[in-house]
Short mmCIF file of C-alpha atoms in Angstrom, two decimals:
data_model
loop_
_atom_site.label_atom_id
_atom_site.label_comp_id
_atom_site.label_asym_id
_atom_site.label_seq_id
_atom_site.Cartn_x
_atom_site.Cartn_y
_atom_site.Cartn_z
CA TYR A 858 224.08 -27.21 208.89
CA SER A 859 225.17 -24.51 208.95
CA SER A 860 227.30 -25.44 205.50
CA ASP A 861 224.67 -26.63 203.66
CA ASN A 862 222.64 -23.00 204.94
CA ILE A 863 224.73 -21.27 203.59
CA GLU A 864 225.41 -22.55 200.32
CA ARG A 865 221.66 -22.47 199.94
CA ARG A 866 221.58 -18.44 200.64
CA ASP A 867 225.10 -18.55 199.24
CA HIS A 868 222.64 -19.15 196.45
CA ARG A 869 219.32 -18.02 196.21
CA GLY A 870 221.67 -15.02 196.77
CA ASN A 871 223.27 -15.78 193.31
CA ARG A 872 219.49 -16.38 191.86
CA ALA A 873 218.34 -13.26 192.75
CA ALA A 874 221.73 -11.35 192.18
CA LEU A 875 220.80 -12.90 188.58
CA PHE A 876 217.53 -12.24 188.65
CA ASP A 877 217.64 -8.74 189.63
CA ASP A 878 220.74 -8.13 186.90
CA ILE A 879 217.95 -9.72 183.78
CA GLU A 880 215.57 -7.33 185.09
CA GLU A 881 217.21 -4.71 185.75
CA GLY A 882 218.65 -5.61 182.19
CA GLY A 883 215.18 -5.31 180.66
CA ILE A 884 215.05 -2.33 182.68
CA ARG A 885 217.66 -0.89 180.94
CA SER A 886 217.00 -2.06 177.76
CA SER A 887 213.14 -0.63 177.98
CA SER A 888 214.42 3.07 179.18
CA SER A 889 216.95 2.58 176.83
CA TYR A 890 214.84 1.95 174.02
CA SER A 891 212.30 4.35 174.81
CA THR A 892 215.11 7.42 175.29
CA HIS A 893 216.63 5.30 171.50
CA GLU A 894 212.57 6.08 170.70
CA ILE A 895 212.97 9.80 171.90
CA ASP A 896 215.63 10.95 170.81
CA GLU A 897 214.54 9.77 167.49
CA HIS A 898 211.65 11.33 167.27
CA GLU A 899 213.87 14.74 168.55
CA ASN A 900 215.94 14.87 166.46
CA ASP A 901 213.03 14.07 163.75
CA ARG A 902 211.56 17.25 164.46
CA ALA A 903 214.78 19.44 165.21
CA MET A 904 215.13 17.50 161.52
CA ASP A 905 211.43 18.73 160.68
CA GLY A 906 211.82 22.06 162.00
CA LEU A 907 215.32 22.81 159.79
CA GLN A 908 213.48 21.38 156.71
CA ASP A 909 211.52 24.57 157.24
CA ARG A 910 214.16 27.69 157.78
CA VAL A 911 215.80 25.62 154.69
CA ILE A 912 212.83 26.39 152.93
CA MET A 913 212.04 29.50 154.37
CA LEU A 914 215.62 30.51 153.48
CA LYS A 915 215.47 29.36 150.20
CA ARG A 916 212.96 32.00 149.82
CA LEU A 917 214.29 34.53 151.14
CA THR A 918 217.21 34.07 149.42
CA GLY A 919 215.45 34.25 146.19
CA ASP A 920 213.68 37.05 146.68
CA ILE A 921 217.40 39.20 147.96
CA ASN A 922 218.04 37.20 144.04
CA GLU A 923 214.92 38.90 142.71
CA GLU A 924 215.21 42.12 144.19
CA VAL A 925 219.43 42.73 143.07
CA GLU A 926 218.03 41.74 139.44
CA ASN A 927 216.23 44.20 139.46
CA HIS A 928 218.17 47.02 141.27
CA ASN A 929 221.25 46.43 138.51
CA ARG A 930 219.28 46.74 136.00
CA MET A 931 217.35 50.16 137.37
CA LEU A 932 221.03 50.45 137.84
CA ASP A 933 221.84 50.04 133.83
CA ARG A 934 219.25 51.90 133.20
CA MET A 935 220.09 55.14 135.15
CA GLY A 936 223.64 55.01 133.84
CA ASN A 937 222.81 54.96 129.87
CA ASP A 938 220.13 57.88 130.42
CA MET A 939 223.58 59.78 132.04
CA ASP A 940 224.68 58.97 129.47
CA SER A 941 222.60 59.96 126.84
CA SER A 942 222.53 63.22 129.04
CA ARG A 943 225.98 63.82 129.35
CA GLY A 944 226.26 63.53 124.98
CA VAL A 945 223.15 66.16 125.31
CA LEU A 946 225.39 68.69 127.38
CA SER A 947 228.86 67.86 125.85
CA GLY A 948 226.43 69.22 122.23
CA THR A 949 224.97 72.02 124.13
CA MET A 950 228.68 73.60 125.06
CA ASP A 951 230.41 72.80 121.81
CA LYS A 952 227.59 74.86 120.45
CA PHE A 953 228.20 77.70 122.68
CA LYS A 954 232.25 77.57 121.78
CA MET A 955 231.49 77.85 118.78
CA VAL A 956 229.00 81.20 118.32
CA PHE A 957 231.15 82.59 120.83
CA GLU A 958 234.60 81.90 119.03
CA THR A 959 232.79 82.50 115.12
CA LYS A 960 231.78 86.25 117.12
CA SER A 961 233.72 89.01 116.47
CA SER A 962 235.28 90.69 119.38
CA ARG A 963 233.24 94.44 118.12
CA ARG A 964 230.24 92.35 118.52
CA MET A 965 230.56 90.71 121.67
CA PHE A 966 231.85 94.22 122.73
CA THR A 967 228.61 95.75 121.17
CA LEU A 968 226.43 93.26 122.62
CA VAL A 969 227.89 93.20 126.14
CA ALA A 970 228.25 97.14 126.06
CA SER A 971 223.74 97.46 125.19
CA PHE A 972 222.86 95.18 127.53
CA VAL A 973 224.63 97.33 130.13
CA VAL A 974 223.23 100.74 128.61
CA ILE A 975 220.04 99.24 128.59
CA PHE A 976 220.42 98.09 132.60
CA LEU A 977 221.32 101.72 133.52
CA ILE A 978 218.04 102.79 131.16
CA ILE A 979 215.91 101.32 133.49
CA TYR A 980 217.78 101.34 137.24
CA TYR A 981 216.93 105.51 137.18
CA LEU A 982 213.54 105.59 135.76
CA THR A 983 212.82 102.61 138.38
CA ARG A 984 214.48 105.06 141.24
#
């Protein structure tokens, strides 16, 4: 009797262990499925967040590109304006050189002396 009871207990124990494994497996598979589903939802949310960030960065880089192009055009205009100003100044300097070279030293001396005399007269009159 006792060996029969031991076999039955072993059989029941094996059977219970078998069903426990199935139940645990079922719980595990459903929990792993829900965990997988949760992970998938989190991945979808993360991808949506990344997509929004990529769109924002794309707009930002577009704005930066537009701003850089505007500044480049403005700098080109300034460079052209500076070149034209340099041309005008060099022309003026050439005219000054020509005026001073063509005048005789006697005329230049007369012009400087007359300015000095006029300055001295004004100085004594205002004193």
